Every structure is written in structure tokens, then in C-alpha cells.
């Protein structure tokens, strides 16, 4: 086996990315503190043609050198918008028939491996603060709470790792 060179990866240009059919997933970052986590979510969102990212509350916005360091230019490709109040955004998205999925550990949560997205729906995946998680009012307003099964002692994943796992899982289920 031979590693592929960058020019062999069929990378989209920025314009081609903007014109490409997007995956019906919206990312909502609810009060994320780490700029590196924000940049990492942008990069993952670029990889899977995510429709849009909403940056809410204290979540920093581009341009910022610490976001740029991990985003590697994906802040220029992935559509994004800042909104101060997460719950107001959730209500707006619900009015547009977007299904709200908080990624959290909660009573009666649906395990990620048991979650089956509907092919004709758009999903907003809400990822929460590194310490407090997704705000309770957002969890309470969600259509579903999705939990990543964990089996060790910590039951805690970095938000950028959680985003990568959930985005890939739902992307692959929608594409199959």
C-alpha cells in the first residue's frame, strides 16, 4: 500500500464545496470555551459536507488564530452564523422542521448505535460546554437526546471527539 499524495485526494475547491450538495446536518455549539475544539468541529464539518454551524453564547467566532490553527481553513468553507441565545435558535430551527438532537447523557437518552435518522429530515446536533454539557433547557426542548455509549471509568469525551463520532455515525447512516 502507498500513502496518497495531497494532489490525489480529489479535494474540492472552496467554490466547489460551496456548490456541493450538503449533508442535512446542522451543528449547534452551545457555549463552547475551547477555541481549538471550535476549530476542530469546523474541520470535521468540512470533511462531511455539513450544512451549517451555529456558534452560540460564549462560543468564539472566526477569525481567531486559535480557531484557525485547528480549522485549517474550514471556516472559509463551512457556512456558519453566531447567535447569542441557544434556545431561541432551537425554537427557530424547530419551526423550520429541523429535528433537534442534543448530544448528552440523560434519562431516556437514545444510544447512538440505536439512533436511526430519517433520510428526508434535517438534524441539528447540539454539542455543549466542556464542563456543563448541553444546557438543561436545550435538552428539555430537544426532539431526542443521543448518548454515545461509553464503557470505561470517565464517561466523558472531549467535545471535538464527540462531534467526530456523532457526525460520522449519522453521516454514514444517511448515506447507506
mmCIF file of C-alpha atoms in Angstrom:
data_model
loop_
_atom_site.group_PDB
_atom_site.id
_atom_site.type_symbol
_atom_site.label_atom_id
_atom_site.label_comp_id
_atom_site.label_asym_id
_atom_site.label_seq_id
_atom_site.Cartn_x
_atom_site.Cartn_y
_atom_site.Cartn_z
ATOM 1 C CA UNK A 1 0.000 0.000 0.000
ATOM 2 C CA UNK A 2 1.126 3.535 -0.776
ATOM 3 C CA UNK A 3 0.025 6.670 1.001
ATOM 4 C CA UNK A 4 -1.813 9.073 -1.281
ATOM 5 C CA UNK A 5 -0.334 12.464 -2.051
ATOM 6 C CA UNK A 6 -2.397 15.586 -1.390
ATOM 7 C CA UNK A 7 -2.982 16.096 -5.119
ATOM 8 C CA UNK A 8 -4.504 12.595 -5.331
ATOM 9 C CA UNK A 9 -7.230 13.223 -2.722
ATOM 10 C CA UNK A 10 -9.831 14.807 -5.020
ATOM 11 C CA UNK A 11 -10.179 17.764 -2.678
ATOM 12 C CA UNK A 12 -12.937 20.220 -3.518
ATOM 13 C CA UNK A 13 -12.072 23.835 -4.158
ATOM 14 C CA UNK A 14 -13.775 26.366 -1.885
ATOM 15 C CA UNK A 15 -16.225 27.212 -4.679
ATOM 16 C CA UNK A 16 -16.949 23.544 -5.397
ATOM 17 C CA UNK A 17 -17.524 22.956 -1.661
ATOM 18 C CA UNK A 18 -19.971 25.875 -1.523
ATOM 19 C CA UNK A 19 -21.857 24.430 -4.519
ATOM 20 C CA UNK A 20 -21.822 20.801 -3.328
ATOM 21 C CA UNK A 21 -24.969 19.089 -2.034
ATOM 22 C CA UNK A 22 -24.742 19.258 1.739
ATOM 23 C CA UNK A 23 -25.439 16.587 4.321
ATOM 24 C CA UNK A 24 -28.716 17.501 6.102
ATOM 25 C CA UNK A 25 -26.935 18.098 9.412
ATOM 26 C CA UNK A 26 -26.593 21.390 11.257
ATOM 27 C CA UNK A 27 -24.157 21.719 14.157
ATOM 28 C CA UNK A 28 -25.034 23.849 17.192
ATOM 29 C CA UNK A 29 -22.181 24.671 19.569
ATOM 30 C CA UNK A 30 -23.716 25.637 22.925
ATOM 31 C CA UNK A 31 -21.243 27.770 24.917
ATOM 32 C CA UNK A 32 -18.007 26.058 23.870
ATOM 33 C CA UNK A 33 -14.983 27.515 25.654
ATOM 34 C CA UNK A 34 -12.057 25.966 23.775
ATOM 35 C CA UNK A 35 -11.124 27.651 20.521
ATOM 36 C CA UNK A 36 -9.251 24.502 19.487
ATOM 37 C CA UNK A 37 -12.472 22.488 19.915
ATOM 38 C CA UNK A 38 -14.356 25.010 17.791
ATOM 39 C CA UNK A 39 -11.760 24.776 15.025
ATOM 40 C CA UNK A 40 -11.791 21.000 15.177
ATOM 41 C CA UNK A 41 -15.586 20.909 14.766
ATOM 42 C CA UNK A 42 -15.259 23.165 11.717
ATOM 43 C CA UNK A 43 -12.722 20.778 10.207
ATOM 44 C CA UNK A 44 -14.899 17.717 10.845
ATOM 45 C CA UNK A 45 -17.910 19.577 9.434
ATOM 46 C CA UNK A 46 -15.950 20.326 6.263
ATOM 47 C CA UNK A 47 -14.999 16.648 5.923
ATOM 48 C CA UNK A 48 -18.656 15.545 5.891
ATOM 49 C CA UNK A 49 -20.216 18.468 3.954
ATOM 50 C CA UNK A 50 -22.226 19.709 6.932
ATOM 51 C CA UNK A 51 -24.906 22.268 6.076
ATOM 52 C CA UNK A 52 -24.096 24.892 8.718
ATOM 53 C CA UNK A 53 -22.588 25.545 12.137
ATOM 54 C CA UNK A 54 -24.242 27.819 14.695
ATOM 55 C CA UNK A 55 -21.938 29.311 17.323
ATOM 56 C CA UNK A 56 -23.944 30.212 20.435
ATOM 57 C CA UNK A 57 -23.394 32.102 23.681
ATOM 58 C CA UNK A 58 -19.748 32.334 24.721
ATOM 59 C CA UNK A 59 -18.583 30.256 21.731
ATOM 60 C CA UNK A 60 -15.905 32.291 19.947
ATOM 61 C CA UNK A 61 -16.248 33.160 16.281
ATOM 62 C CA UNK A 62 -13.754 33.268 13.408
ATOM 63 C CA UNK A 63 -11.429 34.814 12.586
ATOM 64 C CA UNK A 64 -9.242 33.837 15.543
ATOM 65 C CA UNK A 65 -5.750 32.350 15.386
ATOM 66 C CA UNK A 66 -6.583 29.514 17.807
ATOM 67 C CA UNK A 67 -9.684 28.519 15.815
ATOM 68 C CA UNK A 68 -7.699 28.792 12.576
ATOM 69 C CA UNK A 69 -4.932 26.548 13.965
ATOM 70 C CA UNK A 70 -7.244 23.518 14.145
ATOM 71 C CA UNK A 71 -9.796 24.510 11.473
ATOM 72 C CA UNK A 72 -7.138 24.611 8.721
ATOM 73 C CA UNK A 73 -9.215 26.924 6.530
ATOM 74 C CA UNK A 74 -12.579 25.197 7.040
ATOM 75 C CA UNK A 75 -14.030 28.413 8.488
ATOM 76 C CA UNK A 76 -13.921 29.614 4.873
ATOM 77 C CA UNK A 77 -15.824 26.601 3.516
ATOM 78 C CA UNK A 78 -18.428 25.667 6.127
ATOM 79 C CA UNK A 79 -21.322 28.118 6.430
ATOM 80 C CA UNK A 80 -21.588 29.472 9.971
ATOM 81 C CA UNK A 81 -23.501 32.023 11.985
ATOM 82 C CA UNK A 82 -23.307 33.416 15.518
ATOM 83 C CA UNK A 83 -26.411 33.640 17.670
ATOM 84 C CA UNK A 84 -26.359 34.679 21.302
ATOM 85 C CA UNK A 85 -29.224 32.594 22.657
ATOM 86 C CA UNK A 86 -29.183 28.854 22.006
ATOM 87 C CA UNK A 87 -32.807 28.251 22.996
ATOM 88 C CA UNK A 88 -34.037 30.966 20.601
ATOM 89 C CA UNK A 89 -32.075 29.257 17.817
ATOM 90 C CA UNK A 90 -33.537 25.857 18.755
ATOM 91 C CA UNK A 91 -37.080 27.264 18.573
ATOM 92 C CA UNK A 92 -36.326 28.807 15.158
ATOM 93 C CA UNK A 93 -34.894 25.546 13.811
ATOM 94 C CA UNK A 94 -37.870 23.578 15.154
ATOM 95 C CA UNK A 95 -40.217 25.971 13.336
ATOM 96 C CA UNK A 96 -38.313 25.018 10.146
ATOM 97 C CA UNK A 97 -38.956 21.296 10.861
ATOM 98 C CA UNK A 98 -35.361 20.608 11.839
ATOM 99 C CA UNK A 99 -35.098 17.732 14.329
ATOM 100 C CA UNK A 100 -33.146 18.791 17.426
ATOM 101 C CA UNK A 101 -30.714 16.212 18.819
ATOM 102 C CA UNK A 102 -28.802 17.083 21.967
ATOM 103 C CA UNK A 103 -25.662 15.011 22.416
ATOM 104 C CA UNK A 104 -25.720 14.380 26.133
ATOM 105 C CA UNK A 105 -26.002 11.808 28.892
ATOM 106 C CA UNK A 106 -29.597 11.984 30.094
ATOM 107 C CA UNK A 107 -32.526 9.916 31.302
ATOM 108 C CA UNK A 108 -34.143 8.004 28.457
ATOM 109 C CA UNK A 109 -31.409 9.002 26.014
ATOM 110 C CA UNK A 110 -31.176 7.056 22.762
ATOM 111 C CA UNK A 111 -27.829 5.345 22.374
ATOM 112 C CA UNK A 112 -26.047 6.500 19.221
ATOM 113 C CA UNK A 113 -25.846 2.962 17.849
ATOM 114 C CA UNK A 114 -29.659 2.680 18.218
ATOM 115 C CA UNK A 115 -30.408 6.039 16.574
ATOM 116 C CA UNK A 116 -31.757 5.801 13.020
ATOM 117 C CA UNK A 117 -32.023 9.102 11.159
ATOM 118 C CA UNK A 118 -34.787 9.568 8.608
ATOM 119 C CA UNK A 119 -33.457 10.171 5.108
ATOM 120 C CA UNK A 120 -35.779 13.111 4.392
ATOM 121 C CA UNK A 121 -35.104 15.059 7.605
ATOM 122 C CA UNK A 122 -32.573 17.673 8.638
ATOM 123 C CA UNK A 123 -30.929 17.227 12.029
ATOM 124 C CA UNK A 124 -29.422 19.827 14.345
ATOM 125 C CA UNK A 125 -26.795 18.204 16.555
ATOM 126 C CA UNK A 126 -26.248 20.215 19.732
ATOM 127 C CA UNK A 127 -22.889 19.883 21.486
ATOM 128 C CA UNK A 128 -22.420 21.506 24.874
ATOM 129 C CA UNK A 129 -19.942 23.213 27.112
ATOM 130 C CA UNK A 130 -16.834 21.246 28.077
ATOM 131 C CA UNK A 131 -17.754 21.328 31.800
ATOM 132 C CA UNK A 132 -21.544 21.675 31.982
ATOM 133 C CA UNK A 133 -22.576 19.939 28.751
ATOM 134 C CA UNK A 134 -25.695 20.959 26.821
ATOM 135 C CA UNK A 135 -27.837 23.385 28.839
ATOM 136 C CA UNK A 136 -30.840 21.702 30.502
ATOM 137 C CA UNK A 137 -33.365 23.999 28.789
ATOM 138 C CA UNK A 138 -31.928 22.921 25.425
ATOM 139 C CA UNK A 139 -32.023 19.242 26.433
ATOM 140 C CA UNK A 140 -35.654 19.668 27.541
ATOM 141 C CA UNK A 141 -36.594 21.237 24.198
ATOM 142 C CA UNK A 142 -34.837 18.586 22.097
ATOM 143 C CA UNK A 143 -36.684 16.048 19.982
ATOM 144 C CA UNK A 144 -34.196 13.397 21.047
ATOM 145 C CA UNK A 145 -31.153 13.131 23.275
ATOM 146 C CA UNK A 146 -28.420 10.976 21.799
ATOM 147 C CA UNK A 147 -25.803 9.415 24.043
ATOM 148 C CA UNK A 148 -22.506 7.932 22.919
ATOM 149 C CA UNK A 149 -22.148 4.572 24.672
ATOM 150 C CA UNK A 150 -19.067 4.537 26.911
ATOM 151 C CA UNK A 151 -17.716 1.689 28.992
ATOM 152 C CA UNK A 152 -14.695 2.980 30.933
ATOM 153 C CA UNK A 153 -14.341 4.935 34.173
ATOM 154 C CA UNK A 154 -14.664 8.508 32.880
ATOM 155 C CA UNK A 155 -17.813 8.536 30.706
ATOM 156 C CA UNK A 156 -16.555 11.823 29.331
ATOM 157 C CA UNK A 157 -15.303 12.620 25.834
ATOM 158 C CA UNK A 158 -13.792 15.826 24.515
ATOM 159 C CA UNK A 159 -16.431 17.784 22.578
ATOM 160 C CA UNK A 160 -14.425 17.619 19.346
ATOM 161 C CA UNK A 161 -14.114 13.839 19.720
ATOM 162 C CA UNK A 162 -17.853 13.555 20.441
ATOM 163 C CA UNK A 163 -18.618 15.658 17.374
ATOM 164 C CA UNK A 164 -16.415 13.468 15.183
ATOM 165 C CA UNK A 165 -18.052 10.269 16.417
ATOM 166 C CA UNK A 166 -21.647 11.511 16.097
ATOM 167 C CA UNK A 167 -21.209 13.319 12.787
ATOM 168 C CA UNK A 168 -19.535 10.296 11.195
ATOM 169 C CA UNK A 169 -22.161 7.901 12.556
ATOM 170 C CA UNK A 170 -25.144 9.914 11.361
ATOM 171 C CA UNK A 171 -23.455 10.786 8.045
ATOM 172 C CA UNK A 172 -22.781 7.110 7.352
ATOM 173 C CA UNK A 173 -26.341 6.105 8.290
ATOM 174 C CA UNK A 174 -27.799 8.795 6.000
ATOM 175 C CA UNK A 175 -25.540 7.708 3.109
ATOM 176 C CA UNK A 176 -26.309 3.979 3.428
#
